[in-house]
Amino acid sequence: GAVVSQHPSRVICKSGTSVKIECRSLDFQATTMFWYRQFPKKSLMLMATSNEGSKATYEQGVEKDKFLINHASLTLSTLTVTSAHPEDSSFYICSAPRGDAEAFFGQGTRLTVV
Amino acid sequence: KQEVTQIPAALSVPEGENLVLNCSFTDSAIYNLQWFRQDPGKGLTSLLLIQSSQREQTSGRLNASLDKSSGRSTLYIAASQPGDSATYLCAVSGSYQLTFGKGTKLSVIP
């Protein structure tokens, strides 16, 4: 079946540094990918929609300059958390829909900013 | 390894009917369980979040229950409407892990 690979699965970084998270669709092309964030004990929330070859669409309240999204190819989208702060510590997960059918999820990335 | 199963995979009902979607999980050591709605080509919309210490949550026509010991959750939709047609996903949060079911595709026929 279709697989979406997300890397890294866990990352610890120092406050002020930037972290890049990759999301790859391994056996299908994804013109759209979604990035989500889940804070502890909270619901998973959509952050942004990544569109291949164009700018990402951000949900209300999500800072586009802080969460840089690049969807440079049909199989790769990246989320860069810039100048990370402890409050950015969260679980980030991507998904890629295959056509209008099911969406496949990455394994998720646990980010801890110290 | 956590496994999440949703039954049925697809469901078609006439408008106005009440319906139940099922979600089961193999590892009861969870932090919470969430139900989502997914429309074609769109991102997930969070419907209900049940913490591991809770037994149910309600929002409008939706009611979700959680029986952690038996590894089951249900999503009850009352008085279904054509606008409820979508794929419904459940997901369980464990330690550093979020596991999704494959979803139930619901079609509500006018």
Short mmCIF file of C-alpha atoms in Angstrom, two decimals, chain A residues 1-86:
data_model
loop_
_atom_site.label_atom_id
_atom_site.label_comp_id
_atom_site.label_asym_id
_atom_site.label_seq_id
_atom_site.Cartn_x
_atom_site.Cartn_y
_atom_site.Cartn_z
CA GLY A 1 0.00 0.00 0.00
CA ALA A 2 0.90 3.64 -0.26
CA VAL A 3 3.37 4.86 2.31
CA VAL A 4 4.26 8.28 3.61
CA SER A 5 7.58 8.59 5.33
CA GLN A 6 8.30 11.34 7.83
CA HIS A 7 11.72 12.12 9.20
CA PRO A 8 13.01 12.57 11.85
CA SER A 9 10.75 10.77 14.31
CA ARG A 10 12.23 12.61 17.28
CA VAL A 11 14.35 15.71 17.55
CA ILE A 12 15.66 17.77 20.42
CA CYS A 13 17.02 21.20 19.61
CA LYS A 14 18.18 24.29 21.41
CA SER A 15 16.03 27.36 21.63
CA GLY A 16 16.68 29.72 18.73
CA THR A 17 17.73 27.07 16.24
CA SER A 18 15.76 25.84 13.24
CA VAL A 19 14.50 22.33 12.63
CA LYS A 20 13.49 20.79 9.32
CA ILE A 21 10.98 17.96 9.08
CA GLU A 22 10.57 15.99 5.86
CA CYS A 23 7.49 14.26 4.56
CA ARG A 24 7.81 11.96 1.56
CA SER A 25 5.25 10.02 -0.39
CA LEU A 26 7.10 6.86 -1.33
CA ASP A 27 5.04 5.26 -4.06
CA PHE A 28 2.64 7.91 -5.28
CA GLN A 29 2.71 11.56 -6.24
CA ALA A 30 1.13 14.07 -3.92
CA THR A 31 0.33 17.53 -5.21
CA THR A 32 -1.02 18.35 -1.79
CA MET A 33 0.25 17.46 1.66
CA PHE A 34 -1.06 18.49 5.04
CA TRP A 35 0.85 19.42 8.16
CA TYR A 36 -0.66 18.96 11.61
CA ARG A 37 0.40 19.73 15.13
CA GLN A 38 -0.71 18.17 18.39
CA PHE A 39 0.10 19.63 21.78
CA PRO A 40 0.01 17.30 24.79
CA LYS A 41 -3.54 16.37 25.74
CA LYS A 42 -4.90 18.47 22.90
CA SER A 43 -6.50 17.61 19.61
CA LEU A 44 -4.57 17.26 16.39
CA MET A 45 -4.94 20.51 14.49
CA LEU A 46 -4.29 21.35 10.87
CA MET A 47 -1.50 23.87 10.47
CA ALA A 48 -1.18 24.28 6.75
CA THR A 49 -1.78 22.80 3.34
CA SER A 50 1.33 22.30 1.27
CA ASN A 51 0.88 22.71 -2.46
CA GLU A 52 3.45 21.48 -4.97
CA GLY A 53 4.90 24.34 -6.94
CA SER A 54 3.04 27.09 -5.11
CA LYS A 55 2.77 28.72 -1.72
CA ALA A 56 1.37 26.85 1.21
CA THR A 57 -1.98 27.77 2.68
CA TYR A 58 -1.85 28.40 6.40
CA GLU A 59 -4.64 28.01 8.90
CA GLN A 60 -5.65 30.98 10.96
CA GLY A 61 -3.28 31.61 13.83
CA VAL A 62 -0.32 29.77 12.29
CA GLU A 63 2.67 32.00 11.58
CA LYS A 64 3.88 31.42 8.04
CA ASP A 65 7.23 33.05 8.72
CA LYS A 66 7.85 30.73 11.62
CA PHE A 67 6.68 27.52 9.99
CA LEU A 68 8.21 27.50 6.54
CA ILE A 69 6.77 24.96 4.15
CA ASN A 70 8.39 23.94 0.91
CA HIS A 71 6.76 21.52 -1.50
CA ALA A 72 9.40 21.43 -4.20
CA SER A 73 8.50 18.10 -5.79
CA LEU A 74 5.53 15.79 -6.10
CA THR A 75 6.93 13.49 -3.44
CA LEU A 76 8.47 15.79 -0.85
CA SER A 77 7.22 18.50 1.46
CA THR A 78 9.30 20.02 4.24
CA LEU A 79 8.28 21.93 7.33
CA THR A 80 10.96 24.11 8.92
CA VAL A 81 10.37 25.43 12.40
CA THR A 82 12.49 28.57 12.49
CA SER A 83 13.93 30.09 15.64
CA ALA A 84 12.30 27.38 17.69
CA HIS A 85 11.15 28.11 21.23
CA PRO A 86 10.06 25.74 23.99
#
